[in-house]
Amino acid sequence: MEIVELMMKEPPEKGDNYPHIKNLLLHRFQLTPVALRDRFESHQRRPGTLWSDLVFDLRSYLDNWFAGMKVNDFVGLKELMLTEQLKKRAPIELVDHFIDSRDEFKEATILSEKLDHFETVKKST
């Protein structure tokens, strides 16, 4: 019911505007790119559902994750994938240091430079 009420508040001309409605719902339910990535990576097929339902759910999470990270082309996708791998492989103390900003990075080179700098400073102290 909450979704219907939310959409009813919108002007009729915006009711058919899919990007507007998607952004409205994402904002309302606060599905951040991080939450969408986590759901994409951990989502499981529910008992009694079809495999095609799982594909639909996964595709939705993936599409919205990419949209939230503003990935619009293959180069952007590669950078995001590389950055995600860096985040998974970084030692926990590096993750803790960048905890507020690590999810903002989507360019592997920028994140790797920050990680290198952190390790250099850490070694010199």
JSON list of C-alpha atoms in Angstrom, two decimals:
[
{"chain": "A", "resi": 1, "resn": "MET", "atom": "CA", "xyz": [0.00, 0.00, 0.00]},
{"chain": "A", "resi": 2, "resn": "GLU", "atom": "CA", "xyz": [2.81, 2.38, 0.81]},
{"chain": "A", "resi": 3, "resn": "ILE", "atom": "CA", "xyz": [4.15, 2.21, -2.76]},
{"chain": "A", "resi": 4, "resn": "VAL", "atom": "CA", "xyz": [0.72, 2.94, -4.22]},
{"chain": "A", "resi": 5, "resn": "GLU", "atom": "CA", "xyz": [0.28, 5.91, -1.89]},
{"chain": "A", "resi": 6, "resn": "LEU", "atom": "CA", "xyz": [3.71, 7.21, -2.79]},
{"chain": "A", "resi": 7, "resn": "MET", "atom": "CA", "xyz": [2.97, 6.99, -6.52]},
{"chain": "A", "resi": 8, "resn": "MET", "atom": "CA", "xyz": [-0.47, 8.59, -6.12]},
{"chain": "A", "resi": 9, "resn": "LYS", "atom": "CA", "xyz": [1.21, 11.72, -4.76]},
{"chain": "A", "resi": 10, "resn": "GLU", "atom": "CA", "xyz": [3.13, 12.15, -8.01]},
{"chain": "A", "resi": 11, "resn": "PRO", "atom": "CA", "xyz": [1.72, 14.20, -10.90]},
{"chain": "A", "resi": 12, "resn": "PRO", "atom": "CA", "xyz": [0.03, 12.05, -13.59]},
{"chain": "A", "resi": 13, "resn": "GLU", "atom": "CA", "xyz": [2.61, 13.01, -16.23]},
{"chain": "A", "resi": 14, "resn": "LYS", "atom": "CA", "xyz": [5.38, 11.53, -14.08]},
{"chain": "A", "resi": 15, "resn": "GLY", "atom": "CA", "xyz": [3.52, 8.26, -13.48]},
{"chain": "A", "resi": 16, "resn": "ASP", "atom": "CA", "xyz": [4.79, 6.75, -16.75]},
{"chain": "A", "resi": 17, "resn": "ASN", "atom": "CA", "xyz": [8.33, 8.07, -16.30]},
{"chain": "A", "resi": 18, "resn": "TYR", "atom": "CA", "xyz": [10.15, 4.90, -15.25]},
{"chain": "A", "resi": 19, "resn": "PRO", "atom": "CA", "xyz": [13.47, 6.55, -14.25]},
{"chain": "A", "resi": 20, "resn": "HIS", "atom": "CA", "xyz": [11.58, 9.06, -12.09]},
{"chain": "A", "resi": 21, "resn": "ILE", "atom": "CA", "xyz": [9.51, 6.35, -10.37]},
{"chain": "A", "resi": 22, "resn": "LYS", "atom": "CA", "xyz": [12.58, 4.15, -9.88]},
{"chain": "A", "resi": 23, "resn": "ASN", "atom": "CA", "xyz": [14.51, 7.02, -8.27]},
{"chain": "A", "resi": 24, "resn": "LEU", "atom": "CA", "xyz": [11.50, 7.89, -6.12]},
{"chain": "A", "resi": 25, "resn": "LEU", "atom": "CA", "xyz": [11.23, 4.31, -4.82]},
{"chain": "A", "resi": 26, "resn": "LEU", "atom": "CA", "xyz": [14.97, 3.93, -4.33]},
{"chain": "A", "resi": 27, "resn": "HIS", "atom": "CA", "xyz": [15.07, 7.15, -2.37]},
{"chain": "A", "resi": 28, "resn": "ARG", "atom": "CA", "xyz": [12.02, 6.22, -0.28]},
{"chain": "A", "resi": 29, "resn": "PHE", "atom": "CA", "xyz": [13.28, 2.77, 0.63]},
{"chain": "A", "resi": 30, "resn": "GLN", "atom": "CA", "xyz": [16.88, 3.96, 0.89]},
{"chain": "A", "resi": 31, "resn": "LEU", "atom": "CA", "xyz": [18.37, 1.25, -1.28]},
{"chain": "A", "resi": 32, "resn": "THR", "atom": "CA", "xyz": [21.87, 2.59, -1.65]},
{"chain": "A", "resi": 33, "resn": "PRO", "atom": "CA", "xyz": [24.31, 1.20, -4.20]},
{"chain": "A", "resi": 34, "resn": "VAL", "atom": "CA", "xyz": [26.04, -0.62, -1.33]},
{"chain": "A", "resi": 35, "resn": "ALA", "atom": "CA", "xyz": [22.80, -2.28, -0.20]},
{"chain": "A", "resi": 36, "resn": "LEU", "atom": "CA", "xyz": [21.97, -3.23, -3.79]},
{"chain": "A", "resi": 37, "resn": "ARG", "atom": "CA", "xyz": [25.43, -4.74, -4.29]},
{"chain": "A", "resi": 38, "resn": "ASP", "atom": "CA", "xyz": [25.07, -6.72, -1.07]},
{"chain": "A", "resi": 39, "resn": "ARG", "atom": "CA", "xyz": [21.64, -7.97, -2.07]},
{"chain": "A", "resi": 40, "resn": "PHE", "atom": "CA", "xyz": [22.92, -8.91, -5.53]},
{"chain": "A", "resi": 41, "resn": "GLU", "atom": "CA", "xyz": [25.78, -10.90, -4.02]},
{"chain": "A", "resi": 42, "resn": "SER", "atom": "CA", "xyz": [23.77, -12.67, -1.31]},
{"chain": "A", "resi": 43, "resn": "HIS", "atom": "CA", "xyz": [20.28, -13.09, -2.78]},
{"chain": "A", "resi": 44, "resn": "GLN", "atom": "CA", "xyz": [19.08, -16.70, -2.90]},
{"chain": "A", "resi": 45, "resn": "ARG", "atom": "CA", "xyz": [16.24, -18.42, -4.68]},
{"chain": "A", "resi": 46, "resn": "ARG", "atom": "CA", "xyz": [13.29, -18.76, -2.33]},
{"chain": "A", "resi": 47, "resn": "PRO", "atom": "CA", "xyz": [11.67, -22.19, -1.97]},
{"chain": "A", "resi": 48, "resn": "GLY", "atom": "CA", "xyz": [8.80, -22.65, -4.37]},
{"chain": "A", "resi": 49, "resn": "THR", "atom": "CA", "xyz": [9.90, -19.93, -6.77]},
{"chain": "A", "resi": 50, "resn": "LEU", "atom": "CA", "xyz": [11.12, -20.29, -10.32]},
{"chain": "A", "resi": 51, "resn": "TRP", "atom": "CA", "xyz": [14.71, -19.84, -11.43]},
{"chain": "A", "resi": 52, "resn": "SER", "atom": "CA", "xyz": [13.43, -17.11, -13.72]},
{"chain": "A", "resi": 53, "resn": "ASP", "atom": "CA", "xyz": [12.19, -15.26, -10.61]},
{"chain": "A", "resi": 54, "resn": "LEU", "atom": "CA", "xyz": [15.73, -15.38, -9.23]},
{"chain": "A", "resi": 55, "resn": "VAL", "atom": "CA", "xyz": [17.11, -14.01, -12.50]},
{"chain": "A", "resi": 56, "resn": "PHE", "atom": "CA", "xyz": [14.55, -11.19, -12.39]},
{"chain": "A", "resi": 57, "resn": "ASP", "atom": "CA", "xyz": [15.51, -10.27, -8.81]},
{"chain": "A", "resi": 58, "resn": "LEU", "atom": "CA", "xyz": [19.25, -10.46, -9.50]},
{"chain": "A", "resi": 59, "resn": "ARG", "atom": "CA", "xyz": [18.93, -8.40, -12.67]},
{"chain": "A", "resi": 60, "resn": "SER", "atom": "CA", "xyz": [16.97, -5.75, -10.80]},
{"chain": "A", "resi": 61, "resn": "TYR", "atom": "CA", "xyz": [19.57, -5.51, -8.03]},
{"chain": "A", "resi": 62, "resn": "LEU", "atom": "CA", "xyz": [22.41, -5.41, -10.56]},
{"chain": "A", "resi": 63, "resn": "ASP", "atom": "CA", "xyz": [20.80, -2.78, -12.80]},
{"chain": "A", "resi": 64, "resn": "ASN", "atom": "CA", "xyz": [19.99, -0.55, -9.87]},
{"chain": "A", "resi": 65, "resn": "TRP", "atom": "CA", "xyz": [23.44, -0.99, -8.34]},
{"chain": "A", "resi": 66, "resn": "PHE", "atom": "CA", "xyz": [25.02, 0.09, -11.63]},
{"chain": "A", "resi": 67, "resn": "ALA", "atom": "CA", "xyz": [22.63, 3.01, -11.94]},
{"chain": "A", "resi": 68, "resn": "GLY", "atom": "CA", "xyz": [23.39, 4.12, -8.39]},
{"chain": "A", "resi": 69, "resn": "MET", "atom": "CA", "xyz": [27.12, 3.98, -9.09]},
{"chain": "A", "resi": 70, "resn": "LYS", "atom": "CA", "xyz": [26.56, 5.79, -12.41]},
{"chain": "A", "resi": 71, "resn": "VAL", "atom": "CA", "xyz": [28.09, 2.98, -14.46]},
{"chain": "A", "resi": 72, "resn": "ASN", "atom": "CA", "xyz": [27.02, 3.72, -18.02]},
{"chain": "A", "resi": 73, "resn": "ASP", "atom": "CA", "xyz": [29.51, 1.87, -20.20]},
{"chain": "A", "resi": 74, "resn": "PHE", "atom": "CA", "xyz": [31.87, -1.10, -20.35]},
{"chain": "A", "resi": 75, "resn": "VAL", "atom": "CA", "xyz": [34.85, 0.92, -19.12]},
{"chain": "A", "resi": 76, "resn": "GLY", "atom": "CA", "xyz": [32.86, 2.02, -16.07]},
{"chain": "A", "resi": 77, "resn": "LEU", "atom": "CA", "xyz": [31.81, -1.57, -15.44]},
{"chain": "A", "resi": 78, "resn": "LYS", "atom": "CA", "xyz": [35.42, -2.77, -15.58]},
{"chain": "A", "resi": 79, "resn": "GLU", "atom": "CA", "xyz": [36.52, -0.06, -13.15]},
{"chain": "A", "resi": 80, "resn": "LEU", "atom": "CA", "xyz": [33.73, -0.93, -10.74]},
{"chain": "A", "resi": 81, "resn": "MET", "atom": "CA", "xyz": [34.60, -4.64, -10.87]},
{"chain": "A", "resi": 82, "resn": "LEU", "atom": "CA", "xyz": [38.30, -3.92, -10.27]},
{"chain": "A", "resi": 83, "resn": "THR", "atom": "CA", "xyz": [37.48, -1.60, -7.39]},
{"chain": "A", "resi": 84, "resn": "GLU", "atom": "CA", "xyz": [35.20, -4.19, -5.79]},
{"chain": "A", "resi": 85, "resn": "GLN", "atom": "CA", "xyz": [38.02, -6.74, -5.96]},
{"chain": "A", "resi": 86, "resn": "LEU", "atom": "CA", "xyz": [40.43, -4.28, -4.33]},
{"chain": "A", "resi": 87, "resn": "LYS", "atom": "CA", "xyz": [37.94, -3.70, -1.52]},
{"chain": "A", "resi": 88, "resn": "LYS", "atom": "CA", "xyz": [37.60, -7.43, -0.92]},
{"chain": "A", "resi": 89, "resn": "ARG", "atom": "CA", "xyz": [41.35, -8.02, -0.90]},
{"chain": "A", "resi": 90, "resn": "ALA", "atom": "CA", "xyz": [42.43, -5.04, 1.20]},
{"chain": "A", "resi": 91, "resn": "PRO", "atom": "CA", "xyz": [43.53, -5.80, 4.78]},
{"chain": "A", "resi": 92, "resn": "ILE", "atom": "CA", "xyz": [40.99, -4.98, 7.46]},
{"chain": "A", "resi": 93, "resn": "GLU", "atom": "CA", "xyz": [42.97, -2.01, 8.82]},
{"chain": "A", "resi": 94, "resn": "LEU", "atom": "CA", "xyz": [42.83, -0.39, 5.38]},
{"chain": "A", "resi": 95, "resn": "VAL", "atom": "CA", "xyz": [39.13, -1.08, 5.16]},
{"chain": "A", "resi": 96, "resn": "ASP", "atom": "CA", "xyz": [38.65, 0.49, 8.60]},
{"chain": "A", "resi": 97, "resn": "HIS", "atom": "CA", "xyz": [40.62, 3.57, 7.54]},
{"chain": "A", "resi": 98, "resn": "PHE", "atom": "CA", "xyz": [38.44, 4.11, 4.47]},
{"chain": "A", "resi": 99, "resn": "ILE", "atom": "CA", "xyz": [35.16, 2.91, 5.99]},
{"chain": "A", "resi": 100, "resn": "ASP", "atom": "CA", "xyz": [33.38, 6.22, 5.37]},
{"chain": "A", "resi": 101, "resn": "SER", "atom": "CA", "xyz": [34.51, 6.63, 1.79]},
{"chain": "A", "resi": 102, "resn": "ARG", "atom": "CA", "xyz": [35.40, 3.20, 0.40]},
{"chain": "A", "resi": 103, "resn": "ASP", "atom": "CA", "xyz": [31.96, 2.71, -1.12]},
{"chain": "A", "resi": 104, "resn": "GLU", "atom": "CA", "xyz": [32.28, 5.96, -3.03]},
{"chain": "A", "resi": 105, "resn": "PHE", "atom": "CA", "xyz": [35.25, 4.71, -5.04]},
{"chain": "A", "resi": 106, "resn": "LYS", "atom": "CA", "xyz": [34.48, 3.28, -8.44]},
{"chain": "A", "resi": 107, "resn": "GLU", "atom": "CA", "xyz": [37.83, 3.88, -10.10]},
{"chain": "A", "resi": 108, "resn": "ALA", "atom": "CA", "xyz": [40.41, 1.25, -9.25]},
{"chain": "A", "resi": 109, "resn": "THR", "atom": "CA", "xyz": [43.40, 3.53, -9.87]},
{"chain": "A", "resi": 110, "resn": "ILE", "atom": "CA", "xyz": [42.23, 6.17, -7.38]},
{"chain": "A", "resi": 111, "resn": "LEU", "atom": "CA", "xyz": [41.49, 3.59, -4.70]},
{"chain": "A", "resi": 112, "resn": "SER", "atom": "CA", "xyz": [44.78, 1.77, -5.27]},
{"chain": "A", "resi": 113, "resn": "GLU", "atom": "CA", "xyz": [46.72, 5.05, -4.95]},
{"chain": "A", "resi": 114, "resn": "LYS", "atom": "CA", "xyz": [44.97, 5.79, -1.65]},
{"chain": "A", "resi": 115, "resn": "LEU", "atom": "CA", "xyz": [45.68, 2.28, -0.37]},
{"chain": "A", "resi": 116, "resn": "ASP", "atom": "CA", "xyz": [49.34, 2.55, -1.44]},
{"chain": "A", "resi": 117, "resn": "HIS", "atom": "CA", "xyz": [49.67, 5.93, 0.28]},
{"chain": "A", "resi": 118, "resn": "PHE", "atom": "CA", "xyz": [48.12, 4.57, 3.48]},
{"chain": "A", "resi": 119, "resn": "GLU", "atom": "CA", "xyz": [50.53, 1.62, 3.53]},
{"chain": "A", "resi": 120, "resn": "THR", "atom": "CA", "xyz": [53.52, 3.89, 2.86]},
{"chain": "A", "resi": 121, "resn": "VAL", "atom": "CA", "xyz": [52.57, 6.19, 5.72]},
{"chain": "A", "resi": 122, "resn": "LYS", "atom": "CA", "xyz": [51.94, 3.22, 7.99]},
{"chain": "A", "resi": 123, "resn": "LYS", "atom": "CA", "xyz": [55.38, 1.72, 7.22]},
{"chain": "A", "resi": 124, "resn": "SER", "atom": "CA", "xyz": [57.17, 5.00, 7.91]},
{"chain": "A", "resi": 125, "resn": "THR", "atom": "CA", "xyz": [55.66, 5.37, 11.38]}
]
